[in-house]
Short mmCIF file of C-alpha atoms in Angstrom, two decimals:
data_model
loop_
_atom_site.label_atom_id
_atom_site.label_comp_id
_atom_site.label_asym_id
_atom_site.label_seq_id
_atom_site.Cartn_x
_atom_site.Cartn_y
_atom_site.Cartn_z
CA UNK A 29 62.43 -67.93 -155.52
CA UNK A 30 64.16 -68.96 -152.68
CA UNK A 31 61.94 -70.02 -149.13
CA UNK A 32 62.98 -69.34 -145.94
CA UNK A 33 62.48 -72.57 -144.67
CA UNK A 34 64.71 -74.14 -146.93
CA UNK A 35 68.00 -72.56 -145.91
CA UNK A 36 70.25 -73.63 -143.46
CA UNK A 37 71.23 -71.85 -139.62
CA UNK A 38 74.04 -69.59 -140.58
CA UNK A 39 72.64 -68.34 -144.08
CA UNK A 40 74.14 -64.78 -144.58
CA UNK A 41 71.64 -62.72 -146.79
CA UNK A 42 73.30 -60.76 -149.54
CA UNK A 43 73.56 -57.17 -147.59
CA UNK A 44 71.15 -54.86 -149.69
CA UNK A 45 70.48 -51.02 -149.54
CA UNK A 46 67.19 -49.41 -149.47
CA UNK A 47 65.69 -45.76 -148.89
CA UNK A 48 62.98 -45.00 -146.52
CA UNK A 49 61.54 -42.09 -148.69
CA UNK A 50 59.06 -39.70 -148.11
CA UNK A 51 56.14 -41.81 -150.05
CA UNK A 52 56.91 -44.83 -148.38
CA UNK A 53 56.87 -43.17 -144.61
CA UNK A 54 53.81 -41.66 -145.36
CA UNK A 55 51.69 -45.20 -146.52
CA UNK A 56 53.24 -46.79 -143.62
CA UNK A 57 51.91 -44.07 -141.37
CA UNK A 58 48.43 -43.87 -143.10
CA UNK A 59 48.63 -47.63 -142.66
CA UNK A 60 49.46 -47.88 -138.71
CA UNK A 61 47.82 -44.51 -138.08
CA UNK A 62 50.61 -43.39 -136.94
CA UNK A 63 49.71 -39.18 -136.67
CA UNK A 64 52.59 -38.28 -134.26
CA UNK A 65 54.04 -34.79 -135.09
CA UNK A 66 57.44 -35.52 -133.86
CA UNK A 67 58.27 -37.27 -137.23
CA UNK A 68 56.92 -34.48 -139.23
CA UNK A 69 58.44 -31.55 -136.95
CA UNK A 70 62.19 -33.68 -136.85
CA UNK A 71 61.51 -35.33 -140.21
CA UNK A 72 62.82 -38.63 -139.35
CA UNK A 73 60.90 -42.06 -139.74
CA UNK A 74 59.16 -44.24 -136.99
CA UNK A 75 61.47 -46.79 -136.52
CA UNK A 76 59.23 -49.67 -137.24
CA UNK A 77 58.90 -48.13 -140.54
CA UNK A 78 62.41 -49.14 -141.12
CA UNK A 79 62.23 -52.63 -140.02
CA UNK A 80 58.85 -52.66 -141.99
CA UNK A 81 60.19 -51.75 -145.39
CA UNK A 82 63.65 -53.74 -144.83
CA UNK A 83 61.30 -57.27 -144.45
CA UNK A 84 59.70 -56.25 -147.52
CA UNK A 85 62.98 -55.51 -149.56
CA UNK A 86 63.99 -58.99 -147.87
CA UNK A 87 61.03 -60.88 -148.71
CA UNK A 88 61.86 -59.77 -152.81
CA UNK A 89 64.56 -62.36 -152.54
CA UNK A 90 63.07 -65.21 -149.91
CA UNK A 91 59.81 -66.11 -149.43
CA UNK A 92 57.98 -67.05 -146.33
CA UNK A 93 55.94 -70.16 -146.64
CA UNK A 94 51.90 -69.46 -146.54
CA UNK A 95 50.68 -69.74 -142.98
CA UNK A 96 54.27 -68.18 -141.40
CA UNK A 97 53.28 -66.72 -137.81
CA UNK A 98 55.52 -64.13 -136.34
CA UNK A 99 56.41 -65.49 -133.20
CA UNK A 100 58.93 -63.23 -131.05
CA UNK A 101 60.17 -60.02 -132.24
CA UNK A 102 63.26 -57.90 -130.39
CA UNK A 103 64.42 -54.26 -131.77
CA UNK A 104 66.69 -51.87 -130.41
CA UNK A 105 66.54 -48.37 -131.81
CA UNK A 106 70.18 -46.56 -132.19
CA UNK A 107 69.67 -43.61 -134.13
CA UNK A 108 67.00 -41.50 -135.60
CA UNK A 109 66.70 -42.17 -139.41
CA UNK A 110 65.92 -39.04 -141.34
CA UNK A 111 63.14 -39.60 -144.22
CA UNK A 112 64.75 -39.89 -147.32
CA UNK A 113 67.89 -41.40 -146.00
CA UNK A 114 69.92 -44.64 -147.77
CA UNK A 115 70.36 -47.58 -145.36
CA UNK A 116 71.91 -50.96 -145.71
CA UNK A 117 70.64 -53.86 -144.27
CA UNK A 118 72.70 -57.04 -142.82
CA UNK A 119 70.77 -60.07 -142.34
CA UNK A 120 71.87 -63.78 -141.07
CA UNK A 121 69.28 -66.67 -140.50
CA UNK A 122 70.53 -66.94 -136.54
CA UNK A 123 68.90 -70.14 -136.08
CA UNK A 124 66.60 -72.76 -137.58
CA UNK A 125 64.70 -75.77 -136.06
CA UNK A 126 61.97 -78.12 -136.53
CA UNK A 127 59.21 -78.40 -133.62
CA UNK A 128 55.85 -80.33 -133.71
CA UNK A 129 56.22 -80.59 -137.57
CA UNK A 130 56.53 -76.47 -137.88
CA UNK A 131 60.29 -75.09 -138.89
CA UNK A 132 61.32 -72.38 -136.33
CA UNK A 133 63.50 -69.31 -137.67
CA UNK A 134 65.39 -67.05 -136.16
CA UNK A 135 66.68 -63.90 -138.30
CA UNK A 136 68.67 -61.28 -137.26
CA UNK A 137 69.40 -58.28 -138.91
CA UNK A 138 71.23 -54.84 -138.40
CA UNK A 139 70.26 -51.69 -139.94
CA UNK A 140 72.92 -49.17 -140.84
CA UNK A 141 72.40 -45.58 -141.62
CA UNK A 142 76.04 -44.21 -142.74
CA UNK A 143 78.11 -46.88 -141.60
CA UNK A 144 76.54 -46.59 -138.34
CA UNK A 145 73.48 -49.05 -136.71
CA UNK A 146 70.44 -47.27 -136.73
CA UNK A 147 68.47 -49.99 -135.31
CA UNK A 148 68.98 -54.07 -134.72
CA UNK A 149 66.39 -56.60 -134.52
CA UNK A 150 65.80 -60.63 -134.20
CA UNK A 151 62.77 -61.76 -135.37
CA UNK A 152 61.80 -65.62 -134.95
CA UNK A 153 58.54 -67.08 -137.01
CA UNK A 154 57.24 -70.53 -137.61
CA UNK A 155 55.94 -71.97 -140.64
CA UNK A 156 54.54 -75.07 -141.81
CA UNK A 157 57.27 -77.92 -142.70
CA UNK A 158 57.38 -78.07 -146.57
CA UNK A 159 55.95 -81.29 -147.78
CA UNK B 9 64.75 -38.12 -116.42
CA UNK B 10 61.93 -38.65 -114.68
CA UNK B 11 59.29 -41.41 -116.14
CA UNK B 12 57.04 -39.73 -118.23
CA UNK B 13 53.58 -40.82 -118.14
CA UNK B 14 52.62 -43.39 -120.96
CA UNK B 15 49.42 -43.05 -122.03
CA UNK B 16 47.21 -45.80 -123.90
CA UNK B 17 47.37 -45.96 -127.47
CA UNK B 18 43.61 -47.30 -128.84
CA UNK B 19 43.06 -48.57 -132.47
CA UNK B 20 40.03 -49.83 -134.32
CA UNK B 21 41.74 -52.68 -136.79
CA UNK B 22 40.22 -53.14 -139.89
CA UNK B 23 41.07 -55.35 -142.93
CA UNK B 24 41.58 -51.99 -145.03
CA UNK B 25 44.30 -51.29 -142.85
CA UNK B 26 45.79 -54.55 -142.98
CA UNK B 27 45.63 -54.56 -146.37
CA UNK B 28 47.63 -51.15 -146.56
CA UNK B 29 49.93 -52.33 -144.18
CA UNK B 30 50.92 -55.15 -146.58
CA UNK B 31 51.33 -52.65 -149.17
CA UNK B 32 53.61 -50.45 -147.42
CA UNK B 33 55.66 -53.23 -145.85
CA UNK B 34 55.70 -54.99 -148.90
CA UNK B 35 54.53 -58.59 -146.75
CA UNK B 36 52.02 -59.94 -148.95
CA UNK B 37 51.32 -63.06 -146.73
CA UNK B 38 47.87 -64.63 -147.73
CA UNK B 39 47.16 -65.28 -143.90
CA UNK B 40 47.02 -61.50 -144.25
CA UNK B 41 45.13 -60.49 -146.86
CA UNK B 42 43.43 -63.22 -148.63
CA UNK B 43 40.30 -64.51 -146.83
CA UNK B 44 39.53 -67.73 -148.41
CA UNK B 45 42.90 -68.98 -148.00
CA UNK B 46 42.88 -67.49 -144.34
CA UNK B 47 39.83 -69.56 -143.69
CA UNK B 48 41.62 -72.82 -144.38
CA UNK B 49 44.20 -72.28 -141.47
CA UNK B 50 44.30 -72.95 -138.43
CA UNK B 51 43.49 -69.04 -137.70
CA UNK B 52 39.88 -69.47 -139.56
CA UNK B 53 40.03 -65.87 -141.16
CA UNK B 54 42.70 -62.98 -142.03
CA UNK B 55 45.35 -61.83 -139.09
CA UNK B 56 47.08 -58.65 -139.11
CA UNK B 57 50.61 -58.50 -139.58
CA UNK B 58 52.14 -58.79 -135.86
CA UNK B 59 54.17 -55.86 -136.63
CA UNK B 60 51.57 -53.84 -137.57
CA UNK B 61 49.78 -54.25 -133.80
CA UNK B 62 53.46 -53.81 -132.71
CA UNK B 63 53.53 -50.58 -134.00
CA UNK B 64 51.03 -49.23 -131.51
CA UNK B 65 53.27 -49.90 -129.00
CA UNK B 66 55.87 -48.22 -130.56
CA UNK B 67 53.23 -45.40 -131.10
CA UNK B 68 52.59 -44.98 -127.47
CA UNK B 69 56.45 -45.04 -126.45
CA UNK B 70 57.37 -42.34 -128.88
CA UNK B 71 54.28 -40.45 -127.74
CA UNK B 72 55.94 -40.45 -123.99
CA UNK B 73 59.42 -40.17 -124.79
CA UNK B 74 59.75 -38.51 -127.92
CA UNK B 75 63.03 -38.60 -130.07
CA UNK B 76 64.81 -40.22 -126.84
CA UNK B 77 62.54 -43.66 -128.02
CA UNK B 78 63.98 -43.38 -131.41
CA UNK B 79 67.91 -43.44 -130.27
CA UNK B 80 67.45 -45.48 -127.21
CA UNK B 81 64.20 -47.25 -127.19
CA UNK B 82 63.77 -51.10 -127.51
CA UNK B 83 60.97 -53.65 -127.49
CA UNK B 84 61.12 -57.40 -126.63
CA UNK B 85 57.61 -59.22 -127.54
CA UNK B 86 55.84 -62.54 -127.83
CA UNK B 87 53.02 -62.26 -130.16
CA UNK B 88 50.28 -64.56 -128.06
CA UNK B 89 47.13 -64.62 -130.05
CA UNK B 90 46.23 -63.11 -133.44
CA UNK B 91 44.58 -59.79 -133.59
CA UNK B 92 41.53 -59.93 -136.35
CA UNK B 93 39.63 -57.09 -138.64
CA UNK B 94 36.85 -55.47 -136.29
CA UNK B 95 38.87 -55.59 -133.42
CA UNK B 96 39.73 -53.04 -130.90
CA UNK B 97 42.89 -52.97 -129.99
CA UNK B 98 44.68 -50.90 -126.73
CA UNK B 99 48.48 -51.36 -126.19
CA UNK B 100 49.35 -49.90 -122.36
CA UNK B 101 51.87 -50.33 -120.06
CA UNK B 102 51.05 -52.72 -116.83
CA UNK B 103 54.47 -52.18 -114.91
CA UNK B 104 57.53 -50.00 -114.45
CA UNK B 105 61.06 -50.67 -113.08
CA UNK B 106 63.87 -48.25 -113.11
CA UNK B 107 67.13 -49.60 -112.89
CA UNK B 108 70.89 -49.27 -114.26
CA UNK B 109 70.07 -46.28 -115.96
CA UNK B 110 66.91 -47.63 -117.66
CA UNK B 111 62.94 -47.40 -117.73
CA UNK B 112 61.49 -50.84 -118.08
CA UNK B 113 58.14 -51.12 -118.60
CA UNK B 114 56.15 -54.12 -118.97
CA UNK B 115 53.69 -53.64 -121.80
CA UNK B 116 50.71 -55.64 -123.66
CA UNK B 117 48.20 -54.97 -126.39
CA UNK B 118 44.88 -56.25 -126.04
CA UNK B 119 41.86 -56.57 -127.92
CA UNK B 120 38.04 -55.72 -127.01
CA UNK B 121 37.85 -58.73 -124.61
CA UNK B 122 41.03 -57.86 -122.66
CA UNK B 123 42.78 -60.69 -124.45
CA UNK B 124 46.32 -60.53 -124.64
CA UNK B 125 47.77 -60.35 -128.03
CA UNK B 126 51.43 -59.04 -127.87
CA UNK B 127 53.28 -58.91 -124.20
CA UNK B 128 56.84 -58.23 -123.44
CA UNK B 129 58.69 -54.71 -122.33
CA UNK B 130 59.78 -51.74 -123.71
CA UNK B 131 62.98 -50.10 -122.57
CA UNK B 132 64.32 -46.69 -122.60
CA UNK B 133 68.19 -45.80 -121.54
CA UNK B 134 68.38 -42.93 -119.47
#
């Protein structure tokens, strides 16, 4: 499996599709203690669940070195996502640098619902430099 | 739209909660779920996923703004310190500014010692 810290800046990940089905949403809401009734009434997904599931799918093809820490996160939500929706994720390693022996990676991603942007995100993580 | 009251969200963090989040998200980085490994790192023990702690801020904003948060909300945060099993975490706002059609809150998540673990802004387009 590819390791994130081995990828060059500008690397574009293969776009992938994923589904936020009721089982995944329930597991996410149970884990985060999110009991807001809005999601049940409207049949929509907590926005951070979308980002979390997308990251999980991405991590099936690229691994984070043990000890990797999340440093910054920016998220913008553009439209509600119904439970059960099929989504597409496009992601790029926007920046990669080395500071004090740590690899700093900036990952930009966009989640699309029926071709329209539903969520955009920028995550910055710091990883131990491979020896 | 008038600024609604944004009530704090408090959660007691446990290792089982972190484990459940790892399964739900697919992020099984050992720093979160492997105590033996985590003890060998500068963290000295397992820590919660940043996105798990961040979810409490999003829950707080969703509770206040409802569906508007899901279509016009944004978060920009820095993870400043780790959250650990046993911590009691509180997500809260500390300031509000209204400008250019946006409500902009300063937000943070603190532990039981009032240590800031996450800080940043939450915005809602009006």
